[in-house]
Amino acid sequence: MSIGQVADRTGLSIHTLRFYEHEGILANPVHRDLGGRRVYSEDDVEWLTLCTVLRASGMPLPAIRQYTELVRQGAGNEEQRLTVLRHHHERVTAQMGRLSKSLDLISYKIRVYEDIVGHGAPGDRCNAPSRPPDADRADPG
Amino acid sequence: MSIGQVADRTGLSIHTLRFYEHEGILANPVHRDLGGRRVYSEDDVEWLTLCTVLRASGMPLPAIRQYTELVRQGAGNEEQRLTVLRHHHERVTAQMGRLSKSLDLISYKIRVYEDIVGHGAPGDRCNAPSRPPDADRADPG
DNA sequence: GCTTGACCTAGAGCCGACTCTAGGGCCTAG
DNA sequence: CTAGGCCCTAGAGTCGGCTCTAGGTCAAGC
């Protein structure tokens, strides 16, 4: 599979694929054809797909590289892989917690503004926000 | 309140506070004392606290600035504020969805490795993963 | 009168993660 | 035999979001 095809399949750009390889993010070094062009295997694509999931969940490239190296070393270091994965699991759950808390505040603010906008505008304005409106003021006082 | 005190209370660095002001992230321009030093009000701190929540949930600075400007303009643009907030709400829920999907995969991989490690190691190894182990291989085949 | 410490401005530097450029190779079709 | 398309490398540039530096002001304490 050529780099262009892999770019299409993974959603990563050609630039990014080369960049990842340079950063040591590929489990086995990519094969080359006679002309020196990259030839990707199905496994490479699978691995890259995993990497995009890890990236999408905020794992930094150094951590992915570390995990990649463990996998490259082969069996015997599963404990270490677990450590990396658990660390990331924690990072993601923490981030989801933060997001969820933020979302509460954002939702609350939306309700407040909906209530403000609702007064005078057509539509249902029967369900008041659960707390008194304290939307943002430019000049409080 | 001095910039140092605000830094302590918000968790933002002094540098960042000045940077945010420069970026137009403060609803009302910060007051200065006779010596030209920033004097923050309680409202400023509240606003900054809101901003940290928005930042923590991934709202980009330009969007925060936009929202800030709407608030600065005063009453009358609540619909626009709602648009900004709803947009961000969507962004956050989308991100949480992505994280949740990623977390599923990460959790699955952790279970797989726990199963691998469990064989031969002391401890409970009675609950097998729900799918056959297909942990990462360095050299598949 | 000198030091210390908190603050000021303008602007440079840094970091992570890409993203793009310059300059070139190789193959195929017209 | 040349144009187009896809690929190559090395390295520079970009972007968002800080973070820090240089050089200076001001007030309090010794």
XYZ file of N, CA, C and O in Angstrom, chain A residues 27-28 43 46-47 49-50 53-54 56-58 67 70-75 78-79 81-82 85-86 88-90 92-93 95-103 105-107 109-111 113-114 116-117 121 135-141, chain B residues 27-28 43 46-47 49-50 53-54 56-58 67 70-75 78-79 81-82 85-86 88-90 92-93 95-103 105-107 109-111 113-114 116-117 121 135-141:
456
model
N 5.467 0.593 14.557
C 5.961 -0.596 15.247
C 7.128 -1.242 14.484
O 8.195 -1.447 15.043
N 6.924 -1.547 13.233
C 8.023 -2.078 12.432
C 8.368 -1.030 11.379
O 7.472 -0.434 10.788
N -0.994 -4.388 8.700
C -0.695 -4.207 10.119
C -0.276 -2.772 10.413
O -0.612 -2.224 11.468
N -3.331 -0.773 10.693
C -4.000 -1.033 11.964
C -3.324 -0.280 13.100
O -3.979 0.332 13.942
N -2.005 -0.361 13.080
C -1.248 0.316 14.126
C -1.487 1.830 14.085
O -1.705 2.480 15.111
N -4.047 3.285 12.963
C -5.405 3.549 13.424
C -5.437 3.622 14.949
O -6.063 4.518 15.528
N -4.748 2.680 15.569
C -4.642 2.738 17.029
C -4.011 4.059 17.459
O -4.482 4.716 18.392
N -6.307 6.907 17.500
C -7.201 6.877 18.657
C -6.480 7.424 19.887
O -7.027 8.234 20.644
N -5.242 6.976 20.055
C -4.487 7.460 21.213
C -4.269 8.970 21.116
O -4.443 9.701 22.088
N -6.093 11.096 19.461
C -7.376 11.782 19.610
C -7.764 11.886 21.073
O -8.511 12.785 21.468
N -7.268 10.983 21.892
C -7.581 11.050 23.313
C -6.473 11.760 24.080
O -6.417 11.686 25.300
N -5.608 12.428 23.352
C -4.649 13.318 24.015
C -3.359 12.681 24.473
O -2.624 13.287 25.254
N 5.339 3.540 24.034
C 4.510 2.345 23.878
C 4.937 1.574 22.633
O 5.089 0.349 22.656
N 7.989 -0.447 23.263
C 7.712 -1.658 24.044
C 7.165 -2.749 23.131
O 7.571 -3.906 23.208
N 6.256 -2.368 22.253
C 5.679 -3.354 21.348
C 6.754 -3.876 20.398
O 6.824 -5.070 20.096
N 7.604 -2.983 19.963
C 8.671 -3.381 19.042
C 9.603 -4.396 19.694
O 10.114 -5.306 19.042
N 9.815 -4.241 20.999
C 10.715 -5.165 21.699
C 10.157 -6.572 21.776
O 10.889 -7.521 22.058
N 8.857 -6.710 21.572
C 8.250 -8.032 21.602
C 7.765 -8.416 22.983
O 7.801 -7.615 23.924
N 7.326 -9.657 23.106
C 6.709 -10.139 24.326
C 7.662 -10.029 25.503
O 8.879 -10.013 25.345
N 4.864 -6.861 29.072
C 3.446 -6.513 29.129
C 3.111 -5.634 30.330
O 2.214 -4.790 30.254
N 3.842 -5.838 31.419
C 3.589 -5.007 32.603
C 3.839 -3.537 32.278
O 3.070 -2.661 32.653
N 3.768 -2.153 29.330
C 2.723 -1.664 28.427
C 1.473 -1.308 29.229
O 0.831 -0.286 28.993
N 1.160 -2.179 30.184
C 0.007 -1.918 31.038
C 0.153 -0.590 31.764
O -0.794 0.191 31.856
N -0.587 2.168 29.397
C -2.007 2.231 29.066
C -2.826 2.733 30.243
O -3.739 3.546 30.081
N -2.480 2.237 31.435
C -3.243 2.674 32.609
C -3.039 4.156 32.862
O -3.975 4.873 33.214
N -2.485 6.371 30.663
C -3.290 7.114 29.705
C -4.776 7.019 30.049
O -5.519 7.995 29.912
N -5.193 5.855 30.505
C -6.577 5.682 30.909
C -6.942 6.712 31.970
O -8.000 7.361 31.895
N -6.047 6.881 32.903
C -6.275 7.859 33.965
C -6.370 9.269 33.396
O -7.252 10.048 33.747
N -7.244 10.171 30.490
C -8.479 10.381 29.732
C -9.672 10.531 30.668
O -10.510 11.424 30.485
N -9.751 9.670 31.684
C -10.895 9.797 32.599
C -10.839 11.143 33.323
O -11.884 11.785 33.508
N -9.619 13.886 32.166
C -10.030 14.901 31.203
C -11.549 14.869 31.017
O -12.190 15.919 30.932
N -12.116 13.665 30.980
C -13.573 13.572 30.823
C -14.268 14.178 32.029
O -15.314 14.827 31.895
N -13.693 13.973 33.198
C -14.263 14.587 34.395
C -14.262 16.101 34.286
O -15.273 16.762 34.549
N -13.116 16.637 33.863
C -13.025 18.094 33.699
C -14.047 18.589 32.693
O -14.748 19.578 32.923
N -14.118 17.891 31.580
C -15.054 18.311 30.540
C -16.489 18.269 31.052
O -17.279 19.174 30.785
N -16.789 17.229 31.786
C -18.148 17.083 32.271
C -18.505 18.215 33.227
O -19.604 18.785 33.177
N -17.563 18.577 34.084
C -17.809 19.696 34.993
C -17.987 20.996 34.216
O -18.879 21.796 34.499
N -17.111 21.185 33.232
C -17.230 22.391 32.417
C -18.578 22.422 31.712
O -19.233 23.466 31.632
N -18.971 21.254 31.232
C -20.220 21.174 30.488
C -21.402 21.578 31.359
O -22.345 22.232 30.887
N -21.419 23.778 33.731
C -21.456 25.239 33.810
C -21.964 25.836 32.501
O -22.801 26.745 32.498
N -21.460 25.288 31.393
C -21.875 25.817 30.099
C -23.374 25.610 29.902
O -24.090 26.516 29.466
N -23.853 24.440 30.260
C -25.282 24.161 30.114
C -26.093 25.114 30.973
O -27.150 25.625 30.555
N -25.286 28.115 31.917
C -25.269 29.442 31.314
C -26.216 29.505 30.116
O -26.887 30.504 29.896
N -26.254 28.420 29.364
C -27.163 28.383 28.222
C -28.605 28.490 28.702
O -29.402 29.249 28.144
N -28.927 27.771 29.760
C -30.302 27.851 30.299
C -30.618 29.277 30.730
O -31.699 29.803 30.440
N -29.364 32.083 29.655
C -29.557 32.967 28.504
C -30.845 32.629 27.766
O -31.516 33.518 27.242
N -31.158 31.344 27.714
C -32.423 30.961 27.070
C -33.590 31.597 27.807
O -34.550 32.052 27.184
N -33.466 34.415 29.545
C -33.429 35.848 29.242
C -34.037 36.111 27.873
O -34.888 36.976 27.696
N -33.582 35.345 26.912
C -34.060 35.526 25.547
C -35.544 35.193 25.455
O -36.304 35.837 24.744
N -39.805 36.821 23.605
C -39.729 36.089 22.345
C -40.790 35.015 22.325
O -41.223 34.539 23.381
N -26.496 35.848 34.516
C -25.702 35.829 33.283
C -24.599 36.881 33.385
O -24.507 37.637 34.349
N -23.773 36.913 32.391
C -22.600 37.775 32.438
C -23.007 39.226 32.245
O -23.773 39.565 31.361
N -22.478 40.042 33.078
C -22.739 41.478 32.981
C -21.460 42.171 32.511
O -20.353 41.814 32.915
N -21.634 43.182 31.707
C -20.466 43.961 31.286
C -20.035 44.855 32.436
O -18.869 44.891 32.806
N -20.990 45.541 33.024
C -20.676 46.433 34.129
C -21.520 46.064 35.329
O -22.616 46.568 35.518
N -21.012 45.165 36.122
C -21.790 44.690 37.266
C -22.019 45.828 38.258
O -21.204 46.719 38.396
N -23.113 45.775 38.945
C -23.344 46.774 39.975
C -24.786 47.219 39.967
O -25.385 47.549 39.017
N -13.450 41.270 30.627
C -14.699 41.961 30.306
C -14.525 43.480 30.409
O -14.819 44.211 29.469
N -14.084 43.956 31.546
C -13.831 45.383 31.676
C -12.323 45.568 31.818
O -11.681 44.815 32.546
N -15.172 40.856 40.553
C -15.805 40.447 39.295
C -14.771 39.979 38.274
O -15.017 39.038 37.519
N -13.936 36.519 39.105
C -15.020 35.615 38.699
C -14.959 35.342 37.194
O -15.096 34.217 36.745
N -14.767 36.414 36.464
C -14.702 36.288 35.010
C -13.544 35.389 34.598
O -13.680 34.515 33.729
N -12.220 33.117 36.331
C -12.537 31.741 36.706
C -13.388 31.093 35.618
O -13.140 29.945 35.216
N -14.368 31.850 35.132
C -15.159 31.333 34.012
C -14.262 31.028 32.816
O -14.377 29.971 32.175
N -12.472 27.836 33.041
C -13.348 26.705 32.756
C -13.505 26.530 31.245
O -13.421 25.414 30.717
N -13.730 27.644 30.570
C -13.884 27.561 29.117
C -12.599 27.046 28.478
O -12.628 26.170 27.606
N -10.290 25.218 29.888
C -10.089 23.819 30.275
C -10.941 22.893 29.424
O -10.603 21.725 29.229
N -12.030 23.428 28.901
C -12.869 22.590 28.048
C -12.558 22.815 26.576
O -13.331 22.412 25.706
N -11.435 23.459 26.320
C -10.958 23.527 24.946
C -11.492 24.669 24.107
O -11.330 24.647 22.882
N -16.743 36.076 22.858
C -17.755 36.065 23.914
C -17.551 37.257 24.849
O -18.501 37.954 25.221
N -18.919 40.377 23.387
C -20.380 40.434 23.468
C -20.810 40.890 24.858
O -21.705 41.739 25.005
N -20.160 40.319 25.879
C -20.513 40.692 27.249
C -20.158 42.160 27.489
O -20.904 42.907 28.123
N -19.048 42.574 26.934
C -18.605 43.957 27.124
C -19.613 44.932 26.510
O -19.833 46.014 27.019
N -20.214 44.512 25.397
C -21.173 45.397 24.727
C -22.438 45.611 25.553
O -23.199 46.534 25.292
N -22.660 44.728 26.515
C -23.835 44.881 27.368
C -25.049 44.154 26.824
O -24.964 43.428 25.830
N -26.184 44.370 27.475
C -27.415 43.646 27.163
C -27.839 43.888 25.715
O -27.488 44.902 25.110
N -27.967 38.764 23.600
C -28.012 37.458 24.262
C -28.093 36.312 23.261
O -27.570 35.236 23.511
N -28.765 36.553 22.142
C -28.854 35.491 21.136
C -27.452 35.102 20.655
O -27.146 33.925 20.489
N -24.631 35.526 22.241
C -23.916 34.820 23.315
C -24.352 33.359 23.335
O -23.544 32.450 23.484
N -25.660 33.169 23.176
C -26.181 31.808 23.162
C -25.536 31.000 22.034
O -25.162 29.837 22.217
N -22.117 30.003 23.066
C -22.152 28.987 24.119
C -22.611 27.647 23.565
O -22.054 26.599 23.906
N -23.617 27.685 22.717
C -24.123 26.420 22.161
C -23.068 25.766 21.283
O -22.899 24.556 21.292
N -19.920 25.988 21.649
C -18.924 25.362 22.525
C -19.488 24.113 23.191
O -18.793 23.117 23.352
N -20.746 24.187 23.565
C -21.388 23.019 24.167
C -21.277 21.817 23.226
O -20.926 20.704 23.637
N -21.528 22.077 21.964
C -21.418 21.020 20.965
C -19.992 20.497 20.868
O -19.757 19.289 20.830
N -17.730 20.502 23.109
C -17.361 19.722 24.283
C -18.025 18.350 24.260
O -17.375 17.337 24.535
N -19.315 18.311 23.922
C -19.970 16.997 23.894
C -19.325 16.115 22.822
O -19.125 14.916 23.050
N -16.260 16.204 21.852
C -14.975 15.770 22.389
C -15.177 14.667 23.424
O -14.422 13.696 23.457
N -16.199 14.810 24.248
C -16.456 13.771 25.245
C -16.814 12.461 24.564
O -16.428 11.386 25.022
N -17.563 12.548 23.486
C -17.878 11.342 22.738
C -16.624 10.667 22.219
O -16.454 9.451 22.366
N -15.756 11.473 21.632
C -14.493 10.910 21.124
C -13.704 10.259 22.251
O -13.199 9.136 22.116
N -13.605 10.978 23.361
C -12.838 10.442 24.490
C -13.452 9.142 24.974
O -12.731 8.183 25.284
N -14.759 9.116 25.038
C -15.419 7.925 25.547
C -15.153 6.729 24.628
O -14.888 5.614 25.091
N -15.191 6.962 23.328
C -14.892 5.874 22.399
C -13.439 5.421 22.549
O -13.135 4.222 22.563
N -12.544 6.395 22.662
C -11.139 6.039 22.846
C -10.966 5.238 24.125
O -10.215 4.261 24.164
N -11.669 5.693 25.154
C -11.527 5.030 26.442
C -11.959 3.575 26.351
O -11.356 2.700 26.991
N -11.619 1.577 23.828
C -10.526 0.807 23.239
C -9.390 0.630 24.236
O -8.826 -0.466 24.380
N -9.055 1.713 24.933
C -7.958 1.648 25.894
C -8.291 0.645 26.995
O -7.460 -0.190 27.375
N -9.523 0.701 27.472
C -9.927 -0.232 28.531
C -9.836 -1.669 28.025
O -9.389 -2.574 28.747
N -7.878 -2.846 25.720
C -6.490 -3.256 25.635
C -5.924 -3.555 27.010
O -5.127 -4.490 27.181
N -6.323 -2.767 27.986
C -5.856 -3.012 29.342
C -6.333 -4.392 29.802
O -5.553 -5.171 30.370
N -7.590 -4.708 29.536
C -8.110 -6.031 29.928
C -7.302 -7.138 29.262
O -6.941 -8.127 29.888
N -4.217 -7.088 28.181
C -2.887 -7.216 28.776
C -2.964 -7.767 30.187
O -2.097 -8.532 30.608
N -4.006 -7.376 30.911
C -4.173 -7.926 32.249
C -4.324 -9.436 32.169
O -3.794 -10.178 32.999
N -3.105 -11.370 29.770
C -1.797 -11.926 29.423
C -0.904 -11.991 30.644
O -0.293 -13.020 30.949
N -0.845 -10.887 31.361
C 0.014 -10.826 32.545
C -0.487 -11.798 33.602
O 0.298 -12.430 34.312
N 1.153 -15.186 36.725
C 1.344 -14.267 37.845
C 0.318 -14.567 38.927
O -0.757 -15.092 38.631
N -3.570 -8.560 21.590
C -2.723 -7.436 22.003
C -1.755 -7.109 20.871
O -1.718 -7.774 19.846
N -0.996 -6.084 21.085
C -0.105 -5.616 20.026
C 1.070 -6.558 19.843
O 1.707 -6.980 20.787
N 1.314 -6.857 18.606
C 2.436 -7.721 18.275
C 3.510 -6.875 17.595
O 3.200 -5.999 16.791
N 4.746 -7.189 17.888
C 5.818 -6.469 17.197
C 5.933 -7.012 15.780
O 5.967 -6.265 14.813
N 5.959 -8.315 15.652
C 6.084 -8.943 14.342
C 4.929 -9.904 14.129
O 5.011 -11.086 14.446
N 3.837 -9.394 13.615
C 2.665 -10.251 13.442
C 2.940 -11.347 12.424
O 3.733 -11.173 11.516
N 2.285 -12.427 12.571
C 2.435 -13.493 11.592
C 2.247 -14.833 12.195
O 2.527 -15.189 13.257
